[in-house]
Coordinates of C-alpha atoms in Angstrom, one line a residue:
M1 CA 90.7 89.1 104.8
P2 CA 92.2 85.6 104.8
T3 CA 94.6 85.0 101.9
C4 CA 96.8 82.1 100.9
N5 CA 100.2 83.8 100.3
V6 CA 102.9 82.2 98.2
N7 CA 106.1 82.8 100.1
V8 CA 108.6 84.1 97.7
P9 CA 111.9 85.4 98.9
P10 CA 114.3 87.8 97.1
D11 CA 117.3 87.4 94.8
L12 CA 120.2 86.1 96.9
R13 CA 123.0 86.9 94.5
S14 CA 125.4 86.7 97.4
V15 CA 124.7 85.3 100.9
D16 CA 127.9 83.8 102.3
A17 CA 130.5 86.0 103.9
L18 CA 134.0 86.6 102.7
S19 CA 134.9 86.6 106.3
P20 CA 137.2 83.6 106.2
N21 CA 139.0 85.1 103.3
L22 CA 139.4 88.5 104.8
S23 CA 139.2 88.0 108.6
P24 CA 141.1 85.4 110.5
K25 CA 138.3 85.5 113.0
Q26 CA 136.1 83.5 110.7
A27 CA 138.8 81.3 109.0
G28 CA 137.9 77.7 108.5
R29 CA 134.2 78.2 109.0
G30 CA 132.7 76.2 106.2
N31 CA 129.8 74.2 107.7
I32 CA 126.4 75.7 107.7
T33 CA 123.5 74.5 109.9
N34 CA 120.1 73.6 108.8
L35 CA 116.8 75.4 108.5
S36 CA 113.6 73.9 107.1
A37 CA 110.0 75.0 106.8
S38 CA 107.2 75.1 104.3
L39 CA 107.4 77.7 101.7
I40 CA 103.8 78.5 101.0
V41 CA 101.8 79.5 104.1
C42 CA 98.1 80.2 104.1
F43 CA 97.3 82.6 106.9
L44 CA 95.2 85.4 108.0
L45 CA 97.0 88.7 107.3
A46 CA 96.2 90.7 110.3
S47 CA 94.6 94.1 109.7
T48 CA 97.8 95.7 108.5
S49 CA 97.6 99.1 106.9
L50 CA 99.6 98.8 103.7
A51 CA 102.7 101.0 103.0
Q52 CA 100.9 103.3 100.6
T53 CA 97.2 103.8 99.7
S54 CA 97.6 106.8 97.5
G55 CA 98.4 106.2 93.9
V56 CA 99.5 109.7 93.0
N57 CA 102.8 108.4 91.4
D58 CA 101.5 105.3 89.7
A59 CA 103.0 106.5 86.4
E60 CA 106.5 105.9 87.8
L61 CA 105.9 102.2 87.1
N62 CA 105.0 101.9 83.4
G63 CA 106.0 99.2 80.9
N64 CA 107.5 95.7 81.0
Y65 CA 109.4 94.6 84.0
A66 CA 111.3 91.5 85.3
F67 CA 111.6 90.8 89.0
N68 CA 113.3 88.5 91.5
L69 CA 113.0 87.8 95.2
S70 CA 114.8 85.5 97.5
G71 CA 114.9 84.8 101.2
F72 CA 113.1 82.4 103.6
S73 CA 109.7 81.1 104.4
A74 CA 109.3 81.1 108.2
G75 CA 107.0 78.9 110.2
S76 CA 106.6 77.3 113.6
N77 CA 109.1 74.5 112.7
G78 CA 111.7 76.9 111.4
S79 CA 112.4 78.3 108.0
T80 CA 113.4 77.1 104.6
P81 CA 114.7 78.9 101.5
F82 CA 112.4 80.2 98.9
A83 CA 112.8 82.2 95.6
V84 CA 110.8 83.6 92.8
V85 CA 111.5 85.1 89.4
G86 CA 109.0 86.6 87.0
R87 CA 107.7 89.4 84.9
F88 CA 104.7 91.7 84.4
R89 CA 103.5 94.8 82.6
A90 CA 102.4 97.9 84.5
D91 CA 100.0 100.3 82.8
G92 CA 101.1 103.4 84.7
A93 CA 97.7 103.6 86.4
G94 CA 97.9 100.9 89.1
N95 CA 97.2 97.7 87.1
L96 CA 99.5 94.7 86.4
T97 CA 98.9 92.5 83.4
N98 CA 100.8 89.8 81.4
G99 CA 102.3 88.6 84.7
E100 CA 104.1 85.3 84.9
L101 CA 106.3 83.8 87.7
D102 CA 108.2 80.8 88.8
T103 CA 108.8 79.8 92.4
N104 CA 110.9 77.1 94.0
G105 CA 111.4 75.8 97.6
V106 CA 111.2 72.7 99.7
G107 CA 108.5 70.4 98.6
S108 CA 106.2 70.3 95.6
A109 CA 103.7 72.7 97.2
A110 CA 106.3 75.4 97.0
V111 CA 106.8 75.1 93.3
L112 CA 105.0 77.2 90.7
T113 CA 106.0 76.9 87.0
G114 CA 105.2 79.6 84.5
Q115 CA 102.2 80.7 86.7
P116 CA 100.2 83.6 85.0
F117 CA 99.0 86.4 87.3
T118 CA 97.4 89.8 87.3
G119 CA 97.6 92.4 90.0
T120 CA 97.4 96.0 91.2
Y121 CA 99.8 98.5 92.6
S122 CA 99.9 101.9 94.2
I123 CA 102.7 104.4 94.5
G124 CA 102.5 107.2 97.0
P125 CA 103.9 110.8 97.0
D126 CA 107.3 109.7 98.4
S127 CA 107.7 107.0 95.7
R128 CA 107.0 104.1 98.0
G129 CA 104.4 101.6 96.9
T130 CA 102.6 98.4 97.5
M131 CA 101.8 95.6 95.0
A132 CA 99.3 92.7 95.1
L133 CA 99.9 89.8 92.8
N134 CA 96.8 87.6 92.3
V135 CA 97.7 83.9 92.1
P136 CA 95.5 80.8 92.5
G137 CA 94.3 80.5 96.0
G138 CA 95.2 84.0 97.2
S139 CA 97.6 86.9 96.7
I140 CA 101.2 88.0 97.2
T141 CA 101.7 91.3 98.9
L142 CA 104.9 93.3 98.2
A143 CA 106.2 96.7 99.3
F144 CA 108.6 98.6 97.1
A145 CA 110.6 101.8 96.7
M146 CA 111.1 103.4 93.3
K147 CA 114.6 104.4 92.0
A148 CA 115.6 107.2 89.7
T149 CA 116.2 104.6 86.9
G150 CA 112.5 103.6 86.9
N151 CA 113.5 100.3 88.6
A152 CA 112.5 99.5 92.2
Q153 CA 113.6 97.7 95.3
L154 CA 111.0 95.4 96.9
I155 CA 110.3 93.2 99.9
W156 CA 107.8 90.5 100.7
F157 CA 105.2 92.0 103.0
D158 CA 103.0 89.2 104.3
A159 CA 104.8 87.7 107.3
G160 CA 103.2 87.8 110.8
G161 CA 103.5 86.0 114.1
G162 CA 106.7 84.3 112.9
S163 CA 105.1 82.8 109.8
G164 CA 105.3 83.9 106.2
T165 CA 108.0 85.0 103.8
V166 CA 110.9 87.3 104.6
A167 CA 112.5 88.3 101.4
S168 CA 113.9 91.2 99.3
G169 CA 114.7 91.7 95.7
D170 CA 114.6 93.9 92.6
I171 CA 112.2 95.1 89.9
E172 CA 113.9 96.1 86.7
R173 CA 112.6 97.5 83.5
A174 CA 112.7 94.9 80.8
N175 CA 113.3 95.3 77.1
P176 CA 111.1 93.0 75.0
S177 CA 113.4 93.4 72.0
A178 CA 115.8 91.1 73.8
Y179 CA 113.2 88.3 74.2
N180 CA 115.1 86.2 71.7
A181 CA 118.0 83.8 72.0
S182 CA 119.9 85.7 69.2
K183 CA 120.1 88.7 71.6
I184 CA 121.8 86.7 74.3
N185 CA 125.2 86.8 72.6
G186 CA 128.7 87.4 73.9
D187 CA 130.5 86.9 77.2
Y188 CA 128.6 86.7 80.4
A189 CA 129.5 86.4 84.1
F190 CA 127.0 84.9 86.6
G191 CA 126.6 84.8 90.4
F192 CA 124.1 82.4 92.1
A193 CA 123.8 81.6 95.8
G194 CA 121.3 80.0 98.2
F195 CA 120.5 77.4 100.8
D196 CA 119.4 73.8 100.8
S197 CA 116.6 72.4 102.9
S198 CA 119.0 71.9 105.8
H199 CA 120.1 75.6 105.6
S200 CA 123.5 74.8 104.3
R201 CA 125.0 77.5 102.1
A202 CA 126.1 77.2 98.5
A203 CA 127.4 79.8 96.0
F204 CA 128.1 79.2 92.3
L205 CA 130.0 81.8 90.2
G206 CA 131.4 81.7 86.7
R207 CA 131.5 82.9 83.2
L208 CA 130.2 81.7 79.8
T209 CA 130.2 82.7 76.1
A210 CA 126.8 82.7 74.4
N211 CA 126.7 82.2 70.7
G212 CA 123.2 83.7 70.1
A213 CA 121.8 80.4 69.0
G214 CA 121.3 78.6 72.3
S215 CA 124.8 77.3 73.2
F216 CA 127.4 78.2 75.8
S217 CA 131.1 77.7 75.4
N218 CA 134.3 78.8 77.1
G219 CA 132.8 78.1 80.5
A220 CA 134.7 78.6 83.7
A221 CA 133.2 78.4 87.2
D222 CA 133.7 77.7 90.9
I223 CA 131.3 76.5 93.6
Y224 CA 131.2 76.6 97.4
A225 CA 129.1 73.9 99.1
Y226 CA 129.3 71.9 102.3
G227 CA 132.6 73.5 103.5
N228 CA 134.5 73.1 100.2
T229 CA 135.3 75.3 97.3
N230 CA 135.9 73.5 94.0
P231 CA 136.5 74.4 90.4
V232 CA 133.6 73.5 88.1
I233 CA 134.1 72.1 84.6
I234 CA 131.1 73.1 82.4
A235 CA 131.0 70.2 79.9
V236 CA 127.9 71.3 78.1
G237 CA 125.8 74.5 78.4
S238 CA 122.7 75.6 76.6
Y239 CA 119.9 78.1 76.9
V240 CA 116.6 78.8 75.2
I241 CA 114.1 81.7 75.2
S242 CA 111.0 79.5 75.0
D243 CA 108.5 82.3 75.3
T244 CA 109.5 85.3 73.1
V245 CA 106.4 87.2 74.2
Q246 CA 107.1 87.0 78.0
G247 CA 110.9 86.8 77.9
R248 CA 110.9 83.5 79.8
G249 CA 113.4 80.7 79.1
S250 CA 115.8 78.2 80.6
I251 CA 119.5 77.4 81.1
T252 CA 121.0 73.9 81.4
L253 CA 124.5 73.3 82.6
A254 CA 126.1 69.8 82.6
C255 CA 129.1 70.0 84.9
L256 CA 131.8 68.1 86.6
I257 CA 132.5 69.0 90.2
G258 CA 135.5 67.2 91.6
G259 CA 135.1 64.7 88.8
V260 CA 131.5 64.0 89.8
P261 CA 128.8 64.8 87.2
H262 CA 126.2 67.4 88.3
N263 CA 123.5 69.0 86.2
F264 CA 122.0 72.4 87.0
N265 CA 118.6 73.5 85.6
F266 CA 117.5 77.1 85.8
V267 CA 114.5 79.2 84.7
L268 CA 115.4 82.7 83.3
Y269 CA 113.5 85.9 82.7
V270 CA 115.2 88.4 80.4
V271 CA 115.8 91.9 81.7
N272 CA 117.7 93.0 78.6
K273 CA 120.4 91.5 76.4
G274 CA 122.9 92.3 79.2
E275 CA 121.1 90.9 82.2
L276 CA 119.0 87.8 83.1
F277 CA 117.2 87.0 86.3
V278 CA 117.8 83.3 87.0
M279 CA 116.5 80.7 89.6
E280 CA 117.3 77.0 89.9
T281 CA 114.4 74.7 89.2
D282 CA 115.9 71.5 90.5
P283 CA 114.1 70.0 93.5
I284 CA 115.5 71.4 96.7
A285 CA 116.8 68.8 99.2
G286 CA 119.5 68.2 101.7
T287 CA 122.1 68.1 99.0
T288 CA 120.6 70.5 96.5
A289 CA 120.6 74.2 97.3
L290 CA 118.2 76.7 95.8
L291 CA 120.5 78.8 93.7
N292 CA 119.3 82.1 92.2
G293 CA 120.9 85.3 91.1
R294 CA 121.9 87.2 88.0
V295 CA 123.7 86.7 84.7
L296 CA 125.4 89.9 83.5
Q297 CA 127.1 90.6 80.2
Q298 CA 130.9 91.1 80.6
Q299 CA 132.3 94.4 79.3
T300 CA 135.5 92.8 78.1
T301 CA 138.3 95.1 77.0
V302 CA 140.2 94.5 73.8
G303 CA 142.6 91.6 74.4
G304 CA 140.5 90.4 77.4
F305 CA 140.7 91.2 81.1
S306 CA 144.0 91.7 82.9
N307 CA 145.4 92.8 86.2
A308 CA 144.8 96.3 84.9
S309 CA 141.1 95.6 85.1
L310 CA 141.3 96.0 88.8
H311 CA 142.7 99.4 89.7
G312 CA 141.7 102.0 92.2
N313 CA 139.1 101.8 94.9
M314 CA 136.1 99.4 95.1
V315 CA 133.4 98.9 97.6
L316 CA 133.0 95.2 98.6
Y317 CA 130.2 93.5 100.4
V318 CA 129.7 89.8 101.2
T319 CA 127.3 87.8 103.3
A320 CA 127.7 84.4 105.0
Y321 CA 126.0 82.0 107.5
T322 CA 128.7 80.8 109.7
P323 CA 129.6 80.2 113.4
C324 CA 130.8 83.3 115.1
G325 CA 133.5 83.1 117.7
S326 CA 133.0 80.1 119.9
A327 CA 129.2 79.9 119.2
P328 CA 128.1 76.3 118.4
T329 CA 125.6 77.4 115.8
P330 CA 126.0 79.6 112.8
S331 CA 124.6 83.1 112.4
A332 CA 124.3 85.7 109.6
A333 CA 127.6 87.4 109.0
V334 CA 128.3 90.4 106.8
I335 CA 131.5 92.2 105.7
L336 CA 131.5 95.7 104.1
G337 CA 134.7 97.3 103.1
L338 CA 136.9 99.1 100.7
L339 CA 139.2 97.2 98.4
A340 CA 142.1 99.0 96.6
A341 CA 144.1 97.5 93.7
D342 CA 147.1 99.0 92.1
G343 CA 146.4 97.7 88.5
T344 CA 149.5 95.4 88.7
S345 CA 149.2 92.7 91.4
A346 CA 148.9 94.3 94.8
L347 CA 145.7 95.0 96.8
N348 CA 144.8 96.3 100.2
I349 CA 141.5 96.1 102.1
T350 CA 139.9 97.8 105.0
F351 CA 136.6 96.4 106.2
D352 CA 134.0 96.1 109.0
Q353 CA 132.2 93.0 109.8
N354 CA 129.2 91.9 111.9
C355 CA 129.1 88.2 112.7
G356 CA 125.9 87.4 114.7
G357 CA 126.0 90.7 116.5
T358 CA 129.8 90.7 117.2
D359 CA 131.5 93.6 115.4
D360 CA 135.1 93.8 114.2
S361 CA 137.1 96.2 112.0
V362 CA 140.3 95.4 110.0
T363 CA 142.5 98.1 108.5
G364 CA 145.1 97.8 105.8
L365 CA 145.1 94.1 105.2
S366 CA 147.4 93.5 102.1
G367 CA 147.4 90.8 99.5
T368 CA 147.9 90.0 95.8
Y369 CA 145.7 89.2 92.8
L370 CA 145.9 87.7 89.3
V371 CA 143.2 88.3 86.6
A372 CA 142.9 85.9 83.7
G373 CA 141.8 87.0 80.2
N374 CA 138.3 85.5 80.7
G375 CA 137.7 87.6 83.9
R376 CA 138.4 85.0 86.5
A377 CA 140.5 86.5 89.3
M378 CA 142.4 84.9 92.2
M379 CA 142.9 87.1 95.3
T380 CA 145.2 86.1 98.1
I381 CA 144.7 88.0 101.3
G382 CA 146.9 86.7 104.1
P383 CA 146.3 82.9 104.2
F384 CA 142.9 83.1 102.5
N385 CA 142.0 82.8 98.8
T386 CA 139.1 84.5 97.1
I387 CA 137.8 84.1 93.6
A388 CA 136.1 86.8 91.5
Y389 CA 134.5 86.8 88.1
L390 CA 134.7 90.3 86.5
V391 CA 131.7 91.9 84.9
N392 CA 133.5 95.1 84.1
T393 CA 136.5 97.1 85.3
N394 CA 136.4 97.1 89.1
Q395 CA 133.1 95.2 89.1
A396 CA 132.8 91.5 89.9
F397 CA 131.0 88.6 91.5
L398 CA 132.9 87.4 94.6
L399 CA 133.3 83.9 96.1
G400 CA 135.0 83.3 99.4
T401 CA 135.7 80.0 101.1
D402 CA 132.3 80.2 102.8
S403 CA 130.9 83.4 101.3
S404 CA 129.7 85.3 98.3
G405 CA 129.1 88.9 97.4
F406 CA 129.9 91.6 94.9
I407 CA 132.4 94.4 94.2
E408 CA 131.3 97.8 93.0
P409 CA 133.6 100.5 91.7
Q410 CA 134.1 103.6 93.9
A411 CA 134.1 107.0 92.2
P412 CA 137.6 108.3 91.8
M413 CA 137.1 111.4 94.0
P414 CA 137.2 112.3 97.7
L415 CA 133.9 111.2 99.3
N416 CA 132.6 112.8 102.5
N417 CA 129.4 114.1 104.1
S418 CA 128.7 116.4 101.1
S419 CA 128.8 113.3 98.8
L420 CA 125.7 111.9 100.6
I421 CA 123.0 114.3 99.8
G422 CA 119.5 114.0 98.2
N423 CA 116.8 111.3 98.1
Y424 CA 117.7 107.6 98.2
A425 CA 115.8 104.4 97.8
G426 CA 117.0 101.9 100.5
L427 CA 116.8 98.1 100.8
A428 CA 118.2 95.2 103.0
I429 CA 119.7 92.7 100.6
D430 CA 121.4 89.3 100.6
L431 CA 119.5 87.8 103.5
A432 CA 121.1 84.9 105.3
D433 CA 118.5 84.3 108.0
S434 CA 114.7 84.7 108.3
N435 CA 115.2 86.9 111.4
V436 CA 116.8 89.7 109.4
N437 CA 115.0 93.0 109.7
V438 CA 114.3 93.4 106.0
F439 CA 113.1 96.8 104.8
S440 CA 112.5 99.0 101.8
G441 CA 112.0 102.7 101.9
E442 CA 112.8 106.3 100.8
F443 CA 115.3 108.4 102.7
T444 CA 116.8 111.9 102.5
A445 CA 120.4 112.9 103.3
D446 CA 121.0 116.6 103.9
G447 CA 124.8 116.6 103.1
S448 CA 125.6 118.7 106.2
G449 CA 129.0 118.5 107.8
P450 CA 130.6 117.4 109.9
T451 CA 127.4 115.6 110.9
G452 CA 124.5 115.1 108.5
D453 CA 120.9 114.1 109.0
F454 CA 119.6 110.9 107.3
T455 CA 115.8 110.6 107.6
G456 CA 113.0 108.7 105.9
T457 CA 110.1 106.3 105.9
E458 CA 110.5 102.6 105.6
D459 CA 108.3 99.5 105.3
L460 CA 109.5 96.6 107.4
G461 CA 108.9 93.0 106.3
T462 CA 110.1 91.1 109.4
A463 CA 108.8 87.6 110.3
N464 CA 106.9 88.8 113.3
N465 CA 104.9 91.5 111.7
P466 CA 105.0 93.7 108.6
T467 CA 105.2 97.3 109.7
P468 CA 104.3 100.0 107.2
N469 CA 105.3 103.7 107.3
S470 CA 107.9 103.4 109.9
S471 CA 109.9 106.6 110.5
F472 CA 113.7 106.4 110.3
A473 CA 116.1 109.0 111.7
A474 CA 119.9 108.9 112.0
T475 CA 122.9 111.1 111.8
Y476 CA 126.0 110.3 109.7
S477 CA 129.6 111.3 109.4
I478 CA 131.6 110.3 106.3
S479 CA 135.3 111.0 105.7
S480 CA 137.6 110.9 102.7
S481 CA 140.5 109.9 105.0
P482 CA 142.0 107.6 106.1
T483 CA 139.5 105.4 104.2
N484 CA 137.8 107.2 101.4
G485 CA 134.0 107.2 101.8
R486 CA 133.9 105.4 105.1
G487 CA 131.8 106.7 107.9
T488 CA 129.4 106.0 110.7
M489 CA 125.6 106.3 111.3
T490 CA 124.0 106.8 114.6
I491 CA 120.4 105.6 114.5
A492 CA 117.9 107.5 116.8
S493 CA 114.6 105.9 115.6
G494 CA 113.2 102.5 116.7
S495 CA 115.5 100.8 119.2
G496 CA 118.4 102.9 118.1
G497 CA 121.8 101.5 117.2
S498 CA 124.6 102.3 114.9
A499 CA 126.0 101.3 111.4
V500 CA 129.1 101.7 109.4
A501 CA 128.7 103.2 105.8
Y502 CA 130.8 103.0 102.7
V503 CA 130.1 105.5 99.9
A504 CA 130.7 104.1 96.4
S505 CA 129.6 107.3 94.7
P506 CA 127.1 110.1 95.4
S507 CA 124.6 107.9 93.8
E508 CA 125.2 104.7 95.7
V509 CA 125.9 104.0 99.4
F510 CA 126.2 100.8 101.4
A511 CA 125.8 100.3 105.2
L512 CA 126.1 97.6 107.7
P513 CA 124.2 97.6 111.0
L514 CA 126.5 97.0 114.0
G515 CA 125.5 95.0 117.0
D516 CA 122.5 93.4 115.2
P517 CA 122.5 89.6 115.7
N518 CA 120.9 89.2 112.3
P519 CA 122.7 91.6 110.0
A520 CA 122.3 92.2 106.2
V521 CA 123.8 94.6 103.7
W522 CA 121.9 97.9 103.4
T523 CA 122.0 99.6 100.0
F524 CA 120.9 103.1 99.1
A525 CA 120.5 104.3 95.5
L526 CA 120.0 108.0 94.7
L527 CA 116.3 108.4 93.8
A528 CA 116.7 111.2 91.3
P529 CA 119.8 112.7 89.6
P530 CA 120.6 116.3 90.5
S531 CA 119.0 119.1 88.5
L532 CA 120.1 122.6 87.7
S533 CA 119.2 124.8 90.7
S534 CA 120.5 128.2 89.8
L535 CA 122.6 130.5 87.6
T536 CA 124.1 133.6 89.3
L537 CA 126.4 136.4 88.2
N538 CA 128.8 138.5 90.3
P539 CA 128.8 141.3 89.6
T540 CA 125.6 141.8 87.7
S541 CA 126.7 145.1 86.2
V542 CA 130.1 145.7 84.5
V543 CA 131.8 148.2 82.2
G544 CA 132.0 146.7 78.7
G545 CA 135.4 145.8 77.5
V546 CA 136.9 146.7 80.9
Q547 CA 135.4 144.4 83.4
T548 CA 134.4 140.8 83.6
S549 CA 131.8 138.9 85.7
T550 CA 131.9 135.5 87.2
G551 CA 129.0 133.1 86.6
T552 CA 128.1 130.2 89.0
V553 CA 126.0 127.3 88.2
T554 CA 124.6 125.2 91.0
L555 CA 123.0 121.7 91.2
T556 CA 120.3 120.5 93.6
G557 CA 122.8 117.7 94.7
P558 CA 126.3 116.5 94.0
A559 CA 127.3 115.6 90.4
P560 CA 127.5 111.9 89.8
A561 CA 130.6 110.1 88.7
G562 CA 132.0 111.6 85.5
G563 CA 130.7 115.0 86.4
V564 CA 127.9 117.1 84.8
Q565 CA 128.3 119.3 81.7
I566 CA 126.2 122.5 81.8
L567 CA 125.6 124.2 78.4
L568 CA 126.0 128.0 78.3
S569 CA 124.9 130.7 75.9
S570 CA 124.9 134.4 75.5
G571 CA 121.9 136.4 74.2
N572 CA 124.3 138.9 72.6
P573 CA 127.6 137.4 71.7
A574 CA 128.8 140.8 70.3
A575 CA 128.7 142.3 73.8
V576 CA 129.1 139.2 76.1
T577 CA 131.1 136.0 75.4
L578 CA 131.5 133.0 77.6
P579 CA 132.5 129.3 77.2
S580 CA 130.0 127.0 75.5
S581 CA 129.8 124.8 78.6
V582 CA 131.2 124.3 82.1
T583 CA 131.7 121.0 83.9
I584 CA 130.7 120.5 87.5
P585 CA 133.1 117.8 88.8
A586 CA 131.8 114.5 90.3
G587 CA 130.8 115.1 93.9
A588 CA 130.7 118.9 93.6
T589 CA 127.5 120.9 93.5
S590 CA 128.7 124.0 91.6
A591 CA 131.2 125.4 89.2
T592 CA 132.2 128.9 88.0
F593 CA 133.0 130.4 84.6
T594 CA 134.3 133.7 83.4
V595 CA 132.0 136.1 81.5
N596 CA 133.9 138.4 79.2
T597 CA 132.5 141.7 77.8
S598 CA 133.2 144.0 74.8
I599 CA 133.0 147.8 74.5
V600 CA 129.4 148.8 73.7
L601 CA 128.1 152.1 72.2
V602 CA 125.1 152.0 74.4
S603 CA 124.5 150.3 77.7
T604 CA 122.7 147.0 77.2
S605 CA 121.3 144.1 79.2
V606 CA 122.3 140.6 78.1
H607 CA 120.6 137.4 79.0
I608 CA 122.8 134.5 79.8
T609 CA 121.4 131.0 80.0
A610 CA 122.5 127.7 81.4
T611 CA 120.9 124.4 80.5
Y612 CA 121.2 120.9 81.9
N613 CA 118.9 117.8 81.6
G614 CA 116.0 119.8 80.3
T615 CA 116.2 122.6 82.9
T616 CA 117.2 126.1 81.9
K617 CA 118.2 129.0 84.2
T618 CA 118.7 132.6 83.1
A619 CA 120.6 135.5 84.5
T620 CA 121.0 139.1 83.3
L621 CA 124.2 141.0 83.0
D622 CA 124.1 144.8 82.5
V623 CA 126.9 145.9 80.2
L624 CA 127.6 149.6 80.7
L625 CA 129.1 152.2 78.3

């Protein structure tokens, strides 16, 4: 059926690469070439079978949600940037109501402001789904993969024959109690990035203090645009939640950049009091980029941030659009790596990069850093300077000389093949080119060593044709040494290939395809937390007061960062005693505990129980006279 599809790409919270900051190979690459195209394309969506038709898991999406998408609208004359932010309510039965969205792109036809919509969705047995948003003149088709948190990762699913939108983004559960300016109160960091109509890259990072009454103060920011990075003076900042029912509002920043006045206007949708989805509403032109991203509440420690706020290992990812090697034109470039800080001033980084299909790896590059009390950090790595704005300890938005990205904390534990086990929702993020092979899907890692299997089903939203239900198969090998959590993936499905992976925790993994001329960051989030699998005793029969038994509790997957506490109890404490709980350390799947016995006058059987996250397992110990 012919539809007029509004091309709305995903949230580009970081699309330029840190490469010049981290790799001499890309030093000095600041200019970005141009791409342009229309952002709303009416076309005949070829008879494509959607990613899911069964709605057996529709209840997984239930309640109020905010969403964002950013990427590109492709056409015969090239591509142009496009973005959308919005919100909806899902009823848990396949229906969307109370929808509202804003779009922006090149030309007035690409702009929708506060557009109401309804829609439908369907979630299949593997937690992949499709969604249709009904807007004037047609519909928007999305494919998504649910996460354990009740949030989802989504892609635009309408491109075909080189036309349509190539985009990815997020759906996050929204809290209506935060739909009020008074709830937006405290210190916030923000990270926005995007392209202008000529496909030149810009990134805008900073921090602000919200007073809960619509005003910002204590602003600090930096911007990269047209080959230059400059500090930004935020002279006046304000915000308003104009619609307290839908959680929609706006942000206005009056700034000075290099002494020149520049105003930024954004639309926002509230996720919760600690997170806002934001998109620039200024007309997009050759000198105005479409900036979009997130505002996150800073978790400031007492006395403010300091060098101690960066300590231990962090996984870093950045994306850029820059010339690679001697190439005359720019390409998508991505860096993925492990950053280590000593909590004082020294740092070290190991990373892999793919610049337009050319791969490189750098090990043990050293540098220094300095963190201000407001969370702004300066990192010097070799001759390159990088700026970060901290959200929390070991978590920050990142700005390079031609790049932007994010830093995530790595779990303080050895990470290897056994750390990557369970079901994961996957997504290609931070797109820098319309030719990126964007996907969302659900995957399973078996945790085997030294080589594990990573398989799944993905939906591909490429510019040439959306492909649903595509099988994915790969093997992986992750090591805790010499770089903790780094490993490789060998892809057997499709056209094959390889990727490098960095494990942030058993719940979060990042990967970078190698040799791909249009790379993007791949992110995988654990679909469901581990549950209690079993409780066993060895031996199961002992002489009371003379012998003990060893209990073992086992999870279905590795324990997340911080470990898992299993509650224990004895059905007869006079005969059998045991600790009230046992902790399975982060990354481990089991733990043992000692079961003590007392002398009994008659042989008896005692039930021992273990409970975690609503699941109880029972074992029986025979205590003999």
